[in-house]
Amino acid sequence: YHAAKKLNNGKLCIDLLDPPLDEMESILTKMGAAFDLAYKRFEDLQKAEAQAREAQIEAALERLRSRTMAMQNSTDLSETSVDMFKQMQTLGVRPWACGFNIFEKDERAVTQYMAGGDGLSTPFTMPLTEERFFIRVSEARQRGDELFVEESGGHELEETYKYMFSLPGSQKALGDLMASGFEIPKFQISHCAFFSQGYLMFITYEPCPEAHDIFKRFAKVFQQTYTRFLDLQKAEAQARESQIEAA
């Protein structure tokens, strides 16, 4: 036997072995009213949690904006990747490394500024035309993707790291990492969030689909960051030119 009661957001159903009692309608009505109250409470909690999470994300983005606007010269830009790493941790996202990559004019290479738990690495140039992973990043850029996510492991990931370590400019940047006893991960997930002049990269050991929107929002803020950086560069060049002309 089956008994049911329509609710505000669904239906309460009960399957019985025996015929329903005469008061079953009254019982279902009371149970339905109680469940409607419980579900309303659930929705209120969901809404409050979403609002709290949004406030937390906006606070992290605002800290990044504030740090950018406080820059006094273009060399301050490198520290932004360290700050971004810290902001990700405050949001419960646990990348083992993150940073930003700025395209060369022809977009066939990037300059990498990466940071991890040990701080900032020395920037170096990375071609986008030679190794499989970086070729796929370039292809995602050409497609106009907002976010490129790549899971890699085993031999393929090992080859990517060997390629990176073989680049002339990476020796200084990655030398300390290798000296510390760094072991190539067996598995990692790379997230590339694009902006007009490059992309942010967040490397995690576990999937984090709930953070994908955060990565894209950080890229939009970093767009402002890099625009600020370019303005400072231009001002520095103009000040230097004025100094030379005065001399």
C-alpha positions as CSV (number, residue, x, y, z in Angstrom):
1,Y,0.0,0.0,0.0
2,H,1.2,3.5,-0.8
3,A,0.4,6.8,0.9
4,A,1.6,10.2,-0.2
5,K,1.3,13.9,0.8
6,K,2.3,16.8,-1.4
7,L,4.8,19.2,0.2
8,N,5.9,22.7,-0.7
9,N,9.1,21.4,-2.4
10,G,8.3,17.8,-3.2
11,K,6.2,14.9,-1.9
12,L,6.3,12.7,1.2
13,C,5.7,9.0,0.4
14,I,5.2,6.0,2.7
15,D,5.0,2.4,1.6
16,L,2.9,0.1,3.9
17,L,2.6,-3.6,4.3
18,D,-1.0,-3.2,5.6
19,P,-3.8,-1.0,4.6
20,P,-3.4,2.6,5.9
21,L,-5.1,3.6,9.1
22,D,-8.1,6.0,8.9
23,E,-5.9,8.7,10.5
24,M,-3.1,8.3,8.0
25,E,-4.1,11.5,6.2
26,S,-3.9,13.5,9.4
27,I,-0.5,11.9,10.2
28,L,0.9,12.6,6.8
29,T,-0.4,16.2,7.0
30,K,1.5,16.7,10.3
31,M,4.6,15.0,9.1
32,G,4.5,17.0,5.9
33,A,4.2,20.3,7.8
34,A,7.2,19.3,10.0
35,F,9.3,18.4,7.0
36,D,8.4,21.6,5.2
37,L,9.8,23.5,8.3
38,A,12.9,21.4,8.3
39,Y,13.5,21.9,4.6
40,K,13.0,25.7,5.0
41,R,15.7,25.6,7.7
42,F,18.0,23.6,5.4
43,E,17.5,26.2,2.6
44,D,18.2,29.1,5.1
45,L,21.4,27.3,6.2
46,Q,22.5,26.8,2.6
47,K,21.9,30.4,1.8
48,A,23.8,31.6,4.9
49,E,26.8,29.3,4.0
50,A,26.8,30.5,0.4
51,Q,26.8,34.1,1.6
52,A,29.6,33.5,4.1
53,R,31.7,31.7,1.5
54,E,31.1,34.6,-1.0
55,A,32.2,37.1,1.6
56,Q,35.4,35.0,2.3
57,I,36.2,34.9,-1.4
58,E,35.6,38.6,-1.9
59,A,37.8,39.4,1.1
60,A,40.7,37.3,-0.4
61,L,40.2,39.1,-3.8
62,E,40.1,42.5,-2.0
63,R,43.4,41.7,-0.2
64,L,45.0,40.9,-3.5
65,R,43.6,44.1,-5.1
66,S,44.8,46.2,-2.1
67,R,48.3,44.7,-2.3
68,T,48.5,45.5,-5.9
69,M,47.4,49.1,-5.5
70,A,50.0,49.6,-2.8
71,M,52.9,48.6,-5.1
72,Q,55.5,51.3,-5.3
73,N,57.6,49.9,-8.2
74,S,57.4,47.1,-10.7
75,T,59.7,44.8,-8.7
76,D,56.9,44.4,-6.2
77,L,54.9,42.3,-8.8
78,S,56.9,39.2,-8.1
79,E,55.7,39.1,-4.5
80,T,52.1,39.0,-5.7
81,S,52.4,35.2,-6.5
82,V,53.4,34.6,-2.9
83,D,50.4,36.6,-1.6
84,M,48.1,34.8,-4.0
85,F,49.4,31.4,-2.6
86,K,48.5,32.6,0.9
87,Q,45.1,33.8,-0.1
88,M,44.3,30.4,-1.7
89,Q,45.2,28.8,1.6
90,T,42.8,31.1,3.5
91,L,40.0,29.9,1.2
92,G,40.8,26.2,2.0
93,V,42.3,25.5,-1.4
94,R,45.6,23.7,-1.0
95,P,47.8,24.2,-4.0
96,W,51.4,23.0,-3.6
97,A,52.4,25.8,-6.0
98,C,50.8,28.7,-7.8
99,G,51.8,31.7,-9.7
100,F,51.4,33.6,-12.9
101,N,52.7,33.3,-16.5
102,I,53.1,36.4,-18.8
103,F,53.0,35.9,-22.5
104,E,55.8,37.1,-24.8
105,K,54.6,39.3,-27.6
106,D,54.1,36.4,-30.0
107,E,52.6,34.2,-27.3
108,R,55.0,31.4,-28.1
109,A,56.6,31.6,-24.6
110,V,55.8,32.8,-21.1
111,T,57.8,34.1,-18.2
112,Q,56.9,32.1,-15.1
113,Y,56.6,33.6,-11.6
114,M,55.8,30.7,-9.3
115,A,55.5,30.4,-5.6
116,G,55.0,27.6,-3.1
117,G,55.2,26.9,0.6
118,D,58.9,27.7,0.4
119,G,58.4,31.2,-1.1
120,L,59.1,32.7,-4.5
121,S,61.1,31.0,-7.3
122,T,63.3,33.0,-9.7
123,P,61.3,33.9,-12.9
124,F,62.3,32.2,-16.1
125,T,61.1,31.8,-19.7
126,M,59.1,28.8,-20.7
127,P,58.5,28.0,-24.4
128,L,54.9,26.9,-25.3
129,T,55.8,25.2,-28.6
130,E,58.1,22.2,-27.6
131,E,56.6,20.1,-24.8
132,R,53.2,18.4,-24.8
133,F,51.7,20.0,-21.7
134,F,52.7,23.5,-22.6
135,I,51.5,23.0,-26.2
136,R,48.1,22.1,-24.8
137,V,48.1,25.2,-22.7
138,S,48.8,27.3,-25.8
139,E,46.0,25.5,-27.7
140,A,43.5,26.3,-24.9
141,R,44.6,29.9,-25.1
142,Q,43.9,30.0,-28.8
143,R,40.5,28.4,-28.3
144,G,39.6,31.3,-25.9
145,D,39.2,29.0,-22.9
146,E,38.8,30.7,-19.5
147,L,40.2,27.7,-17.6
148,F,42.3,24.8,-18.8
149,V,42.6,21.8,-16.4
150,E,45.0,19.0,-17.0
151,E,45.5,15.8,-14.9
152,S,48.9,14.3,-15.5
153,G,51.0,11.6,-13.9
154,G,53.4,8.7,-14.5
155,H,55.9,8.9,-17.4
156,E,54.2,11.9,-19.1
157,L,54.5,14.1,-16.0
158,E,58.0,13.0,-15.4
159,E,58.9,14.0,-19.0
160,T,57.3,17.4,-18.4
161,Y,59.5,18.0,-15.3
162,K,62.6,16.8,-17.1
163,Y,61.9,19.2,-19.9
164,M,61.5,22.1,-17.4
165,F,64.7,21.2,-15.6
166,S,66.6,21.1,-18.9
167,L,65.8,24.7,-19.8
168,P,68.8,27.1,-19.4
169,G,66.8,29.7,-17.5
170,S,65.3,27.1,-15.1
171,Q,68.6,26.2,-13.4
172,K,68.6,29.2,-11.1
173,A,64.9,29.1,-10.6
174,L,64.6,25.3,-9.8
175,G,68.1,24.7,-8.5
176,D,67.1,25.2,-4.9
177,L,64.1,23.0,-5.4
178,M,66.2,20.1,-6.6
179,A,68.8,20.7,-3.9
180,S,66.1,20.4,-1.3
181,G,65.4,16.8,-2.4
182,F,62.4,17.5,-4.5
183,E,60.8,14.4,-5.9
184,I,58.7,14.5,-9.1
185,P,55.0,14.0,-8.2
186,K,53.4,10.8,-9.3
187,F,50.2,12.7,-10.1
188,Q,49.1,16.4,-10.2
189,I,46.4,18.6,-11.6
190,S,47.4,21.9,-13.3
191,H,44.8,24.6,-13.5
192,C,45.5,27.5,-15.9
193,A,43.1,30.5,-15.6
194,F,43.7,32.9,-18.6
195,F,43.7,36.7,-18.7
196,S,44.6,39.0,-21.5
197,Q,48.3,39.0,-21.0
198,G,48.9,35.5,-19.7
199,Y,47.5,33.0,-17.2
200,L,47.5,32.0,-13.6
201,M,48.6,28.5,-12.7
202,F,47.4,26.5,-9.7
203,I,48.9,23.1,-9.1
204,T,47.1,20.7,-6.8
205,Y,47.5,17.0,-5.9
206,E,43.7,16.4,-5.7
207,P,40.7,17.5,-7.8
208,C,39.1,20.7,-6.6
209,P,36.2,21.5,-9.0
210,E,34.6,23.8,-6.3
211,A,37.7,26.1,-6.8
212,H,37.5,26.4,-10.6
213,D,35.3,29.6,-10.3
214,I,37.7,31.0,-7.7
215,F,40.6,30.5,-10.1
216,K,38.8,32.4,-12.8
217,R,37.9,35.2,-10.5
218,F,41.5,35.5,-9.3
219,A,42.5,35.8,-13.0
220,K,40.2,38.7,-13.5
221,V,41.7,40.5,-10.5
222,F,45.2,39.7,-11.7
223,Q,44.3,41.4,-14.9
224,Q,43.9,44.6,-12.9
225,T,47.2,43.7,-11.1
226,Y,49.1,43.4,-14.3
227,T,47.6,46.6,-15.7
228,R,48.8,48.3,-12.6
229,F,52.3,46.8,-13.1
230,L,52.4,48.1,-16.7
231,D,51.4,51.5,-15.6
232,L,54.3,51.5,-13.1
233,Q,56.7,50.3,-15.7
234,K,55.7,53.1,-18.0
235,A,56.0,55.7,-15.2
236,E,59.5,54.3,-14.3
237,A,60.6,54.5,-17.9
238,Q,59.3,58.1,-18.3
239,A,61.0,59.2,-15.0
240,R,64.3,57.6,-16.1
241,E,64.0,59.3,-19.5
242,S,63.4,62.7,-17.8
243,Q,66.4,62.1,-15.6
244,I,68.6,61.4,-18.6
245,E,67.3,64.4,-20.5
246,A,67.9,66.6,-17.5
247,A,71.5,65.4,-17.3
